mmCIF file with all atom_site columns, N, CA and C in Angstrom:
data_model
loop_
_atom_site.group_PDB
_atom_site.id
_atom_site.type_symbol
_atom_site.label_atom_id
_atom_site.label_alt_id
_atom_site.label_comp_id
_atom_site.label_asym_id
_atom_site.label_entity_id
_atom_site.label_seq_id
_atom_site.pdbx_PDB_ins_code
_atom_site.Cartn_x
_atom_site.Cartn_y
_atom_site.Cartn_z
_atom_site.occupancy
_atom_site.B_iso_or_equiv
_atom_site.pdbx_formal_charge
_atom_site.auth_seq_id
_atom_site.auth_comp_id
_atom_site.auth_asym_id
_atom_site.auth_atom_id
_atom_site.pdbx_PDB_model_num
ATOM 1   N N  . MET A 1 1  ? 14.481 -24.375 74.283  1.00 88.00 ? 1  MET A N  1
ATOM 2   C CA . MET A 1 1  ? 15.114 -25.672 74.128  1.00 88.00 ? 1  MET A CA 1
ATOM 3   C C  . MET A 1 1  ? 15.893 -25.991 75.398  1.00 88.00 ? 1  MET A C  1
ATOM 4   N N  . ILE A 1 2  ? 15.757 -27.225 75.833  1.00 88.00 ? 2  ILE A N  1
ATOM 5   C CA . ILE A 1 2  ? 16.496 -27.711 76.990  1.00 88.00 ? 2  ILE A CA 1
ATOM 6   C C  . ILE A 1 2  ? 17.219 -28.985 76.571  1.00 88.00 ? 2  ILE A C  1
ATOM 7   N N  . GLN A 1 3  ? 18.480 -29.073 76.902  1.00 93.00 ? 3  GLN A N  1
ATOM 8   C CA . GLN A 1 3  ? 19.230 -30.290 76.638  1.00 93.00 ? 3  GLN A CA 1
ATOM 9   C C  . GLN A 1 3  ? 19.669 -30.887 77.962  1.00 93.00 ? 3  GLN A C  1
ATOM 10  N N  . ILE A 1 4  ? 19.553 -32.208 78.061  1.00 91.00 ? 4  ILE A N  1
ATOM 11  C CA . ILE A 1 4  ? 20.006 -32.886 79.269  1.00 91.00 ? 4  ILE A CA 1
ATOM 12  C C  . ILE A 1 4  ? 20.901 -34.058 78.887  1.00 91.00 ? 4  ILE A C  1
ATOM 13  N N  . ALA A 1 5  ? 21.831 -34.352 79.756  1.00 95.00 ? 5  ALA A N  1
ATOM 14  C CA . ALA A 1 5  ? 22.692 -35.515 79.570  1.00 95.00 ? 5  ALA A CA 1
ATOM 15  C C  . ALA A 1 5  ? 22.225 -36.589 80.541  1.00 95.00 ? 5  ALA A C  1
ATOM 16  N N  . THR A 1 6  ? 22.095 -37.807 80.043  1.00 94.00 ? 6  THR A N  1
ATOM 17  C CA . THR A 1 6  ? 21.652 -38.923 80.874  1.00 94.00 ? 6  THR A CA 1
ATOM 18  C C  . THR A 1 6  ? 22.632 -40.080 80.711  1.00 94.00 ? 6  THR A C  1
ATOM 19  N N  . PRO A 1 7  ? 22.633 -40.982 81.664  1.00 97.00 ? 7  PRO A N  1
ATOM 20  C CA . PRO A 1 7  ? 23.495 -42.161 81.535  1.00 97.00 ? 7  PRO A CA 1
ATOM 21  C C  . PRO A 1 7  ? 23.129 -42.978 80.295  1.00 97.00 ? 7  PRO A C  1
ATOM 22  N N  . LYS A 1 8  ? 24.077 -43.724 79.790  1.00 96.00 ? 8  LYS A N  1
ATOM 23  C CA . LYS A 1 8  ? 23.864 -44.550 78.608  1.00 96.00 ? 8  LYS A CA 1
ATOM 24  C C  . LYS A 1 8  ? 22.686 -45.494 78.835  1.00 96.00 ? 8  LYS A C  1
ATOM 25  N N  . GLY A 1 9  ? 21.815 -45.572 77.859  1.00 96.00 ? 9  GLY A N  1
ATOM 26  C CA . GLY A 1 9  ? 20.664 -46.456 77.928  1.00 96.00 ? 9  GLY A CA 1
ATOM 27  C C  . GLY A 1 9  ? 19.393 -45.785 78.418  1.00 96.00 ? 9  GLY A C  1
ATOM 28  N N  . THR A 1 10 ? 19.525 -44.640 79.057  1.00 96.00 ? 10 THR A N  1
ATOM 29  C CA . THR A 1 10 ? 18.353 -43.953 79.600  1.00 96.00 ? 10 THR A CA 1
ATOM 30  C C  . THR A 1 10 ? 17.417 -43.502 78.498  1.00 96.00 ? 10 THR A C  1
ATOM 31  N N  . ARG A 1 11 ? 17.971 -42.949 77.446  1.00 96.00 ? 11 ARG A N  1
ATOM 32  C CA . ARG A 1 11 ? 17.128 -42.454 76.343  1.00 96.00 ? 11 ARG A CA 1
ATOM 33  C C  . ARG A 1 11 ? 16.288 -43.585 75.753  1.00 96.00 ? 11 ARG A C  1
ATOM 34  N N  . ASP A 1 12 ? 16.915 -44.745 75.542  1.00 96.00 ? 12 ASP A N  1
ATOM 35  C CA . ASP A 1 12 ? 16.172 -45.874 74.982  1.00 96.00 ? 12 ASP A CA 1
ATOM 36  C C  . ASP A 1 12 ? 15.074 -46.346 75.932  1.00 96.00 ? 12 ASP A C  1
ATOM 37  N N  . ARG A 1 13 ? 15.369 -46.367 77.227  1.00 96.00 ? 13 ARG A N  1
ATOM 38  C CA . ARG A 1 13 ? 14.380 -46.774 78.227  1.00 96.00 ? 13 ARG A CA 1
ATOM 39  C C  . ARG A 1 13 ? 13.218 -45.791 78.252  1.00 96.00 ? 13 ARG A C  1
ATOM 40  N N  . TRP A 1 14 ? 13.530 -44.493 78.248  1.00 96.00 ? 14 TRP A N  1
ATOM 41  C CA . TRP A 1 14 ? 12.478 -43.467 78.251  1.00 96.00 ? 14 TRP A CA 1
ATOM 42  C C  . TRP A 1 14 ? 11.657 -43.529 76.960  1.00 96.00 ? 14 TRP A C  1
ATOM 43  N N  . ARG A 1 15 ? 12.325 -43.771 75.843  1.00 97.00 ? 15 ARG A N  1
ATOM 44  C CA . ARG A 1 15 ? 11.609 -43.844 74.570  1.00 97.00 ? 15 ARG A CA 1
ATOM 45  C C  . ARG A 1 15 ? 10.617 -45.012 74.585  1.00 97.00 ? 15 ARG A C  1
ATOM 46  N N  . ALA A 1 16 ? 11.028 -46.152 75.142  1.00 97.00 ? 16 ALA A N  1
ATOM 47  C CA . ALA A 1 16 ? 10.133 -47.313 75.231  1.00 97.00 ? 16 ALA A CA 1
ATOM 48  C C  . ALA A 1 16 ? 8.937  -47.001 76.126  1.00 97.00 ? 16 ALA A C  1
ATOM 49  N N  . LEU A 1 17 ? 9.175  -46.316 77.242  1.00 96.00 ? 17 LEU A N  1
ATOM 50  C CA . LEU A 1 17 ? 8.075  -45.934 78.127  1.00 96.00 ? 17 LEU A CA 1
ATOM 51  C C  . LEU A 1 17 ? 7.131  -44.953 77.419  1.00 96.00 ? 17 LEU A C  1
ATOM 52  N N  . ALA A 1 18 ? 7.703  -44.026 76.662  1.00 97.00 ? 18 ALA A N  1
ATOM 53  C CA . ALA A 1 18 ? 6.887  -43.059 75.918  1.00 97.00 ? 18 ALA A CA 1
ATOM 54  C C  . ALA A 1 18 ? 6.008  -43.775 74.904  1.00 97.00 ? 18 ALA A C  1
ATOM 55  N N  . GLU A 1 19 ? 6.576  -44.748 74.208  1.00 97.00 ? 19 GLU A N  1
ATOM 56  C CA . GLU A 1 19 ? 5.809  -45.504 73.216  1.00 97.00 ? 19 GLU A CA 1
ATOM 57  C C  . GLU A 1 19 ? 4.656  -46.259 73.875  1.00 97.00 ? 19 GLU A C  1
ATOM 58  N N  . GLN A 1 20 ? 4.892  -46.799 75.089  1.00 97.00 ? 20 GLN A N  1
ATOM 59  C CA . GLN A 1 20 ? 3.826  -47.505 75.798  1.00 97.00 ? 20 GLN A CA 1
ATOM 60  C C  . GLN A 1 20 ? 2.659  -46.575 76.116  1.00 97.00 ? 20 GLN A C  1
ATOM 61  N N  . GLU A 1 21 ? 2.961  -45.292 76.322  1.00 95.00 ? 21 GLU A N  1
ATOM 62  C CA . GLU A 1 21 ? 1.913  -44.307 76.618  1.00 95.00 ? 21 GLU A CA 1
ATOM 63  C C  . GLU A 1 21 ? 1.410  -43.619 75.358  1.00 95.00 ? 21 GLU A C  1
ATOM 64  N N  . GLY A 1 22 ? 1.944  -43.998 74.205  1.00 97.00 ? 22 GLY A N  1
ATOM 65  C CA . GLY A 1 22 ? 1.519  -43.404 72.945  1.00 97.00 ? 22 GLY A CA 1
ATOM 66  C C  . GLY A 1 22 ? 1.970  -41.969 72.782  1.00 97.00 ? 22 GLY A C  1
ATOM 67  N N  . LYS A 1 23 ? 3.122  -41.635 73.377  1.00 97.00 ? 23 LYS A N  1
ATOM 68  C CA . LYS A 1 23 ? 3.637  -40.269 73.329  1.00 97.00 ? 23 LYS A CA 1
ATOM 69  C C  . LYS A 1 23 ? 5.001  -40.238 72.665  1.00 97.00 ? 23 LYS A C  1
ATOM 70  N N  . SER A 1 24 ? 5.369  -39.051 72.202  1.00 97.00 ? 24 SER A N  1
ATOM 71  C CA . SER A 1 24 ? 6.739  -38.852 71.745  1.00 97.00 ? 24 SER A CA 1
ATOM 72  C C  . SER A 1 24 ? 7.635  -38.782 72.973  1.00 97.00 ? 24 SER A C  1
ATOM 73  N N  . LEU A 1 25 ? 8.930  -38.922 72.768  1.00 96.00 ? 25 LEU A N  1
ATOM 74  C CA . LEU A 1 25 ? 9.862  -38.837 73.889  1.00 96.00 ? 25 LEU A CA 1
ATOM 75  C C  . LEU A 1 25 ? 9.755  -37.477 74.568  1.00 96.00 ? 25 LEU A C  1
ATOM 76  N N  . THR A 1 26 ? 9.664  -36.421 73.789  1.00 95.00 ? 26 THR A N  1
ATOM 77  C CA . THR A 1 26 ? 9.546  -35.078 74.354  1.00 95.00 ? 26 THR A CA 1
ATOM 78  C C  . THR A 1 26 ? 8.264  -34.934 75.171  1.00 95.00 ? 26 THR A C  1
ATOM 79  N N  . ALA A 1 27 ? 7.138  -35.388 74.621  1.00 96.00 ? 27 ALA A N  1
ATOM 80  C CA . ALA A 1 27 ? 5.861  -35.294 75.340  1.00 96.00 ? 27 ALA A CA 1
ATOM 81  C C  . ALA A 1 27 ? 5.907  -36.106 76.628  1.00 96.00 ? 27 ALA A C  1
ATOM 82  N N  . TYR A 1 28 ? 6.557  -37.267 76.594  1.00 95.00 ? 28 TYR A N  1
ATOM 83  C CA . TYR A 1 28 ? 6.675  -38.106 77.786  1.00 95.00 ? 28 TYR A CA 1
ATOM 84  C C  . TYR A 1 28 ? 7.479  -37.379 78.870  1.00 95.00 ? 28 TYR A C  1
ATOM 85  N N  . ILE A 1 29 ? 8.617  -36.817 78.507  1.00 94.00 ? 29 ILE A N  1
ATOM 86  C CA . ILE A 1 29 ? 9.460  -36.126 79.485  1.00 94.00 ? 29 ILE A CA 1
ATOM 87  C C  . ILE A 1 29 ? 8.718  -34.926 80.064  1.00 94.00 ? 29 ILE A C  1
ATOM 88  N N  . VAL A 1 30 ? 8.067  -34.143 79.213  1.00 93.00 ? 30 VAL A N  1
ATOM 89  C CA . VAL A 1 30 ? 7.326  -32.973 79.689  1.00 93.00 ? 30 VAL A CA 1
ATOM 90  C C  . VAL A 1 30 ? 6.215  -33.404 80.644  1.00 93.00 ? 30 VAL A C  1
ATOM 91  N N  . SER A 1 31 ? 5.498  -34.484 80.316  1.00 92.00 ? 31 SER A N  1
ATOM 92  C CA . SER A 1 31 ? 4.410  -34.933 81.198  1.00 92.00 ? 31 SER A CA 1
ATOM 93  C C  . SER A 1 31 ? 4.959  -35.376 82.548  1.00 92.00 ? 31 SER A C  1
ATOM 94  N N  . ARG A 1 32 ? 6.117  -36.004 82.569  1.00 92.00 ? 32 ARG A N  1
ATOM 95  C CA . ARG A 1 32 ? 6.725  -36.432 83.829  1.00 92.00 ? 32 ARG A CA 1
ATOM 96  C C  . ARG A 1 32 ? 7.178  -35.233 84.660  1.00 92.00 ? 32 ARG A C  1
ATOM 97  N N  . VAL A 1 33 ? 7.762  -34.254 84.028  1.00 90.00 ? 33 VAL A N  1
ATOM 98  C CA . VAL A 1 33 ? 8.211  -33.054 84.752  1.00 90.00 ? 33 VAL A CA 1
ATOM 99  C C  . VAL A 1 33 ? 7.003  -32.303 85.297  1.00 90.00 ? 33 VAL A C  1
ATOM 100 N N  . GLU A 1 34 ? 5.982  -32.123 84.478  1.00 89.00 ? 34 GLU A N  1
ATOM 101 C CA . GLU A 1 34 ? 4.774  -31.433 84.932  1.00 89.00 ? 34 GLU A CA 1
ATOM 102 C C  . GLU A 1 34 ? 4.107  -32.212 86.065  1.00 89.00 ? 34 GLU A C  1
ATOM 103 N N  . GLY A 1 35 ? 4.087  -33.536 85.980  1.00 86.00 ? 35 GLY A N  1
ATOM 104 C CA . GLY A 1 35 ? 3.510  -34.355 87.036  1.00 86.00 ? 35 GLY A CA 1
ATOM 105 C C  . GLY A 1 35 ? 4.273  -34.194 88.345  1.00 86.00 ? 35 GLY A C  1
ATOM 106 N N  . ALA A 1 36 ? 5.589  -34.112 88.257  1.00 84.00 ? 36 ALA A N  1
ATOM 107 C CA . ALA A 1 36 ? 6.399  -33.903 89.464  1.00 84.00 ? 36 ALA A CA 1
ATOM 108 C C  . ALA A 1 36 ? 6.126  -32.531 90.048  1.00 84.00 ? 36 ALA A C  1
ATOM 109 N N  . TYR A 1 37 ? 5.912  -31.547 89.204  1.00 80.00 ? 37 TYR A N  1
ATOM 110 C CA . TYR A 1 37 ? 5.619  -30.185 89.665  1.00 80.00 ? 37 TYR A CA 1
ATOM 111 C C  . TYR A 1 37 ? 4.291  -30.157 90.421  1.00 80.00 ? 37 TYR A C  1
ATOM 112 N N  . VAL A 1 38 ? 3.276  -30.819 89.871  1.00 77.00 ? 38 VAL A N  1
ATOM 113 C CA . VAL A 1 38 ? 1.966  -30.869 90.520  1.00 77.00 ? 38 VAL A CA 1
ATOM 114 C C  . VAL A 1 38 ? 2.081  -31.597 91.855  1.00 77.00 ? 38 VAL A C  1
ATOM 115 N N  . HIS A 1 39 ? 2.826  -32.700 91.880  1.00 74.00 ? 39 HIS A N  1
ATOM 116 C CA . HIS A 1 39 ? 3.019  -33.457 93.119  1.00 74.00 ? 39 HIS A CA 1
ATOM 117 C C  . HIS A 1 39 ? 3.726  -32.599 94.167  1.00 74.00 ? 39 HIS A C  1
ATOM 118 N N  . ALA A 1 40 ? 4.721  -31.850 93.766  1.00 73.00 ? 40 ALA A N  1
ATOM 119 C CA . ALA A 1 40 ? 5.446  -30.985 94.698  1.00 73.00 ? 40 ALA A CA 1
ATOM 120 C C  . ALA A 1 40 ? 4.506  -29.917 95.269  1.00 73.00 ? 40 ALA A C  1
ATOM 121 N N  . GLU A 1 41 ? 3.639  -29.357 94.460  1.00 72.00 ? 41 GLU A N  1
ATOM 122 C CA . GLU A 1 41 ? 2.676  -28.364 94.945  1.00 72.00 ? 41 GLU A CA 1
ATOM 123 C C  . GLU A 1 41 ? 1.723  -28.987 95.963  1.00 72.00 ? 41 GLU A C  1
ATOM 124 N N  . GLU A 1 42 ? 1.313  -30.236 95.730  1.00 71.00 ? 42 GLU A N  1
ATOM 125 C CA . GLU A 1 42 ? 0.425  -30.914 96.676  1.00 71.00 ? 42 GLU A CA 1
ATOM 126 C C  . GLU A 1 42 ? 1.118  -31.103 98.018  1.00 71.00 ? 42 GLU A C  1
ATOM 127 N N  . ILE A 1 43 ? 2.388  -31.435 97.997  1.00 76.00 ? 43 ILE A N  1
ATOM 128 C CA . ILE A 1 43 ? 3.145  -31.624 99.234  1.00 76.00 ? 43 ILE A CA 1
ATOM 129 C C  . ILE A 1 43 ? 3.274  -30.293 99.972  1.00 76.00 ? 43 ILE A C  1
ATOM 130 N N  . ILE A 1 44 ? 3.575  -29.242 99.239  1.00 78.00 ? 44 ILE A N  1
ATOM 131 C CA . ILE A 1 44 ? 3.740  -27.921 99.846  1.00 78.00 ? 44 ILE A CA 1
ATOM 132 C C  . ILE A 1 44 ? 2.419  -27.444 100.450 1.00 78.00 ? 44 ILE A C  1
ATOM 133 N N  . ASP A 1 45 ? 1.314  -27.716 99.773  1.00 76.00 ? 45 ASP A N  1
ATOM 134 C CA . ASP A 1 45 ? 0.003  -27.259 100.229 1.00 76.00 ? 45 ASP A CA 1
ATOM 135 C C  . ASP A 1 45 ? -0.619 -28.166 101.297 1.00 76.00 ? 45 ASP A C  1
ATOM 136 N N  . ALA A 1 46 ? 0.002  -29.322 101.573 1.00 72.00 ? 46 ALA A N  1
ATOM 137 C CA . ALA A 1 46 ? -0.550 -30.265 102.554 1.00 72.00 ? 46 ALA A CA 1
ATOM 138 C C  . ALA A 1 46 ? -0.467 -29.670 103.954 1.00 72.00 ? 46 ALA A C  1
ATOM 139 N N  . PRO A 1 47 ? -1.390 -30.077 104.825 1.00 72.00 ? 47 PRO A N  1
ATOM 140 C CA . PRO A 1 47 ? -1.339 -29.594 106.214 1.00 72.00 ? 47 PRO A CA 1
ATOM 141 C C  . PRO A 1 47 ? 0.000  -29.957 106.860 1.00 72.00 ? 47 PRO A C  1
ATOM 142 N N  . ALA A 1 48 ? 0.477  -29.091 107.745 1.00 64.00 ? 48 ALA A N  1
ATOM 143 C CA . ALA A 1 48 ? 1.792  -29.286 108.362 1.00 64.00 ? 48 ALA A CA 1
ATOM 144 C C  . ALA A 1 48 ? 1.808  -30.452 109.330 1.00 64.00 ? 48 ALA A C  1
ATOM 145 N N  . SER A 1 49 ? 0.722  -30.667 110.079 1.00 59.00 ? 49 SER A N  1
ATOM 146 C CA . SER A 1 49 ? 0.717  -31.748 111.052 1.00 59.00 ? 49 SER A CA 1
ATOM 147 C C  . SER A 1 49 ? 0.146  -33.008 110.429 1.00 59.00 ? 49 SER A C  1
ATOM 148 N N  . SER A 1 50 ? 0.582  -34.129 110.957 1.00 55.00 ? 50 SER A N  1
ATOM 149 C CA . SER A 1 50 ? 0.131  -35.415 110.447 1.00 55.00 ? 50 SER A CA 1
ATOM 150 C C  . SER A 1 50 ? -0.301 -36.290 111.610 1.00 55.00 ? 50 SER A C  1
ATOM 151 N N  . ALA A 1 51 ? -1.376 -37.032 111.430 1.00 55.00 ? 51 ALA A N  1
ATOM 152 C CA . ALA A 1 51 ? -1.838 -37.936 112.481 1.00 55.00 ? 51 ALA A CA 1
ATOM 153 C C  . ALA A 1 51 ? -0.987 -39.193 112.522 1.00 55.00 ? 51 ALA A C  1
ATOM 154 N N  . ASP A 1 52 ? -0.242 -39.467 111.460 1.00 56.00 ? 52 ASP A N  1
ATOM 155 C CA . ASP A 1 52 ? 0.584  -40.659 111.386 1.00 56.00 ? 52 ASP A CA 1
ATOM 156 C C  . ASP A 1 52 ? 1.991  -40.333 111.861 1.00 56.00 ? 52 ASP A C  1
ATOM 157 N N  . PRO A 1 53 ? 2.434  -40.867 113.013 1.00 56.00 ? 53 PRO A N  1
ATOM 158 C CA . PRO A 1 53 ? 3.768  -40.541 113.523 1.00 56.00 ? 53 PRO A CA 1
ATOM 159 C C  . PRO A 1 53 ? 4.880  -40.996 112.589 1.00 56.00 ? 53 PRO A C  1
ATOM 160 N N  . ALA A 1 54 ? 4.614  -41.983 111.746 1.00 58.00 ? 54 ALA A N  1
ATOM 161 C CA . ALA A 1 54 ? 5.630  -42.433 110.805 1.00 58.00 ? 54 ALA A CA 1
ATOM 162 C C  . ALA A 1 54 ? 5.940  -41.356 109.776 1.00 58.00 ? 54 ALA A C  1
ATOM 163 N N  . GLN A 1 55 ? 5.007  -40.440 109.564 1.00 56.00 ? 55 GLN A N  1
ATOM 164 C CA . GLN A 1 55 ? 5.200  -39.378 108.598 1.00 56.00 ? 55 GLN A CA 1
ATOM 165 C C  . GLN A 1 55 ? 5.915  -38.161 109.189 1.00 56.00 ? 55 GLN A C  1
ATOM 166 N N  . GLU A 1 56 ? 6.051  -38.124 110.489 1.00 56.00 ? 56 GLU A N  1
ATOM 167 C CA . GLU A 1 56 ? 6.719  -37.005 111.146 1.00 56.00 ? 56 GLU A CA 1
ATOM 168 C C  . GLU A 1 56 ? 8.223  -37.119 110.949 1.00 56.00 ? 56 GLU A C  1
ATOM 169 N N  . PRO A 1 57 ? 8.917  -35.998 110.767 1.00 56.00 ? 57 PRO A N  1
ATOM 170 C CA . PRO A 1 57 ? 10.372 -36.059 110.618 1.00 56.00 ? 57 PRO A CA 1
ATOM 171 C C  . PRO A 1 57 ? 11.013 -36.512 111.920 1.00 56.00 ? 57 PRO A C  1
ATOM 172 N N  . HIS A 1 58 ? 12.121 -37.224 111.794 1.00 54.00 ? 58 HIS A N  1
ATOM 173 C CA . HIS A 1 58 ? 12.851 -37.704 112.969 1.00 54.00 ? 58 HIS A CA 1
ATOM 174 C C  . HIS A 1 58 ? 13.553 -36.525 113.635 1.00 54.00 ? 58 HIS A C  1
ATOM 175 N N  . LYS A 1 59 ? 13.404 -36.404 114.933 1.00 54.00 ? 59 LYS A N  1
ATOM 176 C CA . LYS A 1 59 ? 13.967 -35.265 115.656 1.00 54.00 ? 59 LYS A CA 1
ATOM 177 C C  . LYS A 1 59 ? 15.111 -35.683 116.569 1.00 54.00 ? 59 LYS A C  1
ATOM 178 N N  . GLY A 1 60 ? 15.725 -36.814 116.290 1.00 50.00 ? 60 GLY A N  1
ATOM 179 C CA . GLY A 1 60 ? 16.847 -37.267 117.098 1.00 50.00 ? 60 GLY A CA 1
ATOM 180 C C  . GLY A 1 60 ? 16.385 -38.204 118.189 1.00 50.00 ? 60 GLY A C  1
ATOM 181 N N  . PRO A 1 61 ? 17.317 -38.643 119.026 1.00 51.00 ? 61 PRO A N  1
ATOM 182 C CA . PRO A 1 61 ? 16.956 -39.606 120.071 1.00 51.00 ? 61 PRO A CA 1
ATOM 183 C C  . PRO A 1 61 ? 16.003 -39.006 121.077 1.00 51.00 ? 61 PRO A C  1
ATOM 184 N N  . SER A 1 62 ? 15.077 -39.824 121.520 1.00 52.00 ? 62 SER A N  1
ATOM 185 C CA . SER A 1 62 ? 14.127 -39.347 122.526 1.00 52.00 ? 62 SER A CA 1
ATOM 186 C C  . SER A 1 62 ? 14.670 -39.683 123.905 1.00 52.00 ? 62 SER A C  1
ATOM 187 N N  . ALA A 1 63 ? 14.158 -38.974 124.888 1.00 50.00 ? 63 ALA A N  1
ATOM 188 C CA . ALA A 1 63 ? 14.580 -39.205 126.273 1.00 50.00 ? 63 ALA A CA 1
ATOM 189 C C  . ALA A 1 63 ? 14.051 -40.560 126.707 1.00 50.00 ? 63 ALA A C  1
ATOM 190 N N  . PRO A 1 64 ? 14.809 -41.262 127.544 1.00 52.00 ? 64 PRO A N  1
ATOM 191 C CA . PRO A 1 64 ? 14.322 -42.570 128.005 1.00 52.00 ? 64 PRO A CA 1
ATOM 192 C C  . PRO A 1 64 ? 13.029 -42.395 128.792 1.00 52.00 ? 64 PRO A C  1
ATOM 193 N N  . SER A 1 65 ? 12.119 -43.323 128.576 1.00 54.00 ? 65 SER A N  1
ATOM 194 C CA . SER A 1 65 ? 10.859 -43.247 129.300 1.00 54.00 ? 65 SER A CA 1
ATOM 195 C C  . SER A 1 65 ? 11.025 -43.830 130.690 1.00 54.00 ? 65 SER A C  1
ATOM 196 N N  . GLU A 1 66 ? 10.224 -43.309 131.608 1.00 53.00 ? 66 GLU A N  1
ATOM 197 C CA . GLU A 1 66 ? 10.299 -43.792 132.983 1.00 53.00 ? 66 GLU A CA 1
ATOM 198 C C  . GLU A 1 66 ? 9.392  -44.991 133.145 1.00 53.00 ? 66 GLU A C  1
ATOM 199 N N  . PRO A 1 67 ? 9.794  -45.962 133.978 1.00 50.00 ? 67 PRO A N  1
ATOM 200 C CA . PRO A 1 67 ? 8.980  -47.186 134.143 1.00 50.00 ? 67 PRO A CA 1
ATOM 201 C C  . PRO A 1 67 ? 7.672  -46.939 134.812 1.00 50.00 ? 67 PRO A C  1
#
């Protein structure tokens, strides 16, 4: 058993989302947690280098370029 505290209104919002998916509140929360776990594994297993410079972490200011 796991208990969590959420801000007021969160339970009702999650319950409505669960109903839209045809799930119980518990099944909805478990599916979201499991989905986040799978997504995290995909990120960890992704190649370290990226061809897209926007995806590279910022390494601070770059040296001024020469004209």
